[in-house]
Every structure is written in structure tokens, then in C-alpha cells.
C-alpha atoms as a printed R data frame, in Angstrom:
   type eleno elety resid chain resno       x      y      z
1  ATOM     1    CA   UNK     A     1  82.075 27.702 82.257
2  ATOM     2    CA   UNK     A     2  83.128 27.940 78.636
3  ATOM     3    CA   UNK     A     3  79.422 27.879 77.772
4  ATOM     4    CA   UNK     A     4  78.816 31.016 79.834
5  ATOM     5    CA   UNK     A     5  81.787 32.748 78.242
6  ATOM     6    CA   UNK     A     6  80.295 32.064 74.830
7  ATOM     7    CA   UNK     A     7  76.852 33.250 75.964
8  ATOM     8    CA   UNK     A     8  78.258 36.555 77.203
9  ATOM     9    CA   UNK     A     9  80.265 36.906 73.984
10 ATOM    10    CA   UNK     A    10  77.093 36.504 71.903
11 ATOM    11    CA   UNK     A    11  75.266 39.006 74.118
12 ATOM    12    CA   UNK     A    12  78.134 41.454 73.644
13 ATOM    13    CA   UNK     A    13  78.054 41.068 69.864
14 ATOM    14    CA   UNK     A    14  74.265 41.498 69.675
15 ATOM    15    CA   UNK     A    15  74.343 44.496 72.018
16 ATOM    16    CA   UNK     A    16  77.165 46.013 69.980
17 ATOM    17    CA   UNK     A    17  75.161 45.639 66.782
18 ATOM    18    CA   UNK     A    18  72.219 47.487 68.312
19 ATOM    19    CA   UNK     A    19  74.409 50.243 69.721
20 ATOM    20    CA   UNK     A    20  74.238 49.454 73.425
21 ATOM    21    CA   UNK     A    21  77.872 50.233 74.163
22 ATOM    22    CA   UNK     A    22  77.737 49.832 77.941
23 ATOM    23    CA   UNK     A    23  76.027 46.468 77.849
24 ATOM    24    CA   UNK     A    24  78.317 45.250 75.081
25 ATOM    25    CA   UNK     A    25  81.496 46.201 76.927
26 ATOM    26    CA   UNK     A    26  80.258 44.701 80.194
27 ATOM    27    CA   UNK     A    27  79.271 41.427 78.512
28 ATOM    28    CA   UNK     A    28  82.547 41.254 76.620
29 ATOM    29    CA   UNK     A    29  84.460 41.820 79.850
30 ATOM    30    CA   UNK     A    30  82.568 39.052 81.627
31 ATOM    31    CA   UNK     A    31  83.102 36.687 78.690
32 ATOM    32    CA   UNK     A    32  86.829 37.453 78.697
33 ATOM    33    CA   UNK     A    33  87.154 36.841 82.447
34 ATOM    34    CA   UNK     A    34  85.233 33.561 82.264
35 ATOM    35    CA   UNK     A    35  87.315 32.391 79.309
36 ATOM    36    CA   UNK     A    36  90.595 33.020 81.119
37 ATOM    37    CA   UNK     A    37  89.301 31.323 84.296
38 ATOM    38    CA   UNK     A    38  88.336 28.311 82.163
39 ATOM    39    CA   UNK     A    39  91.743 28.349 80.482
40 ATOM    40    CA   UNK     A    40  93.597 28.429 83.826
41 ATOM    41    CA   UNK     A    41  91.495 25.565 85.211
42 ATOM    42    CA   UNK     A    42  92.150 23.553 82.043
43 ATOM    43    CA   UNK     A    43  95.916 24.025 82.343
44 ATOM    44    CA   UNK     A    44  95.821 23.090 86.041
45 ATOM    45    CA   UNK     A    45  93.891 19.918 85.181
46 ATOM    46    CA   UNK     A    46  96.428 19.010 82.486
47 ATOM    47    CA   UNK     A    47  99.370 19.546 84.846
48 ATOM    48    CA   UNK     A    48  97.702 17.562 87.621
49 ATOM    49    CA   UNK     A    49  97.029 14.680 85.255
50 ATOM    50    CA   UNK     A    50 100.625 14.742 83.979
51 ATOM    51    CA   UNK     A    51 102.020 14.760 87.528
52 ATOM    52    CA   UNK     A    52  99.878 11.797 88.544
53 ATOM    53    CA   UNK     A    53 101.090  9.871 85.528
54 ATOM    54    CA   UNK     A    54  97.722  8.770 84.190
55 ATOM    55    CA   UNK     A    55  97.764  8.346 80.429
56 ATOM    56    CA   UNK     A    56  94.865  9.972 78.573
57 ATOM    57    CA   UNK     A    57  92.410  7.528 77.020
């Protein structure tokens, strides 16, 4: 999922450079949403692992 966030971020930057404002803002919005979804899932995974008591390797 982080991969897709980075892909949409690159698309937004390229579209912004060429002056496609609508495409750039849409891609940046999608990248931001995907990044925050990834971040929330990462935190949930860390909390679940801490609650179970498994030590990281």
C-alpha cells in the first residue's frame, strides 16, 4: 500500500510540473489517503504485537 502511495505522489509531482492541476491534486489526495491508511495499519500491527507479547526478531 505504501508503494501505491508513492506512485500517486510521483504522478502528482509530474502532473504538477506539466501544469495539470486537477490531475496533480487528485493524485496527491489519493497518495495522502493511502499513506494515512498504511500508517494506521502499521500502528495497529505494532499494538497487536505488543499486546500479544511477541518480541521482535
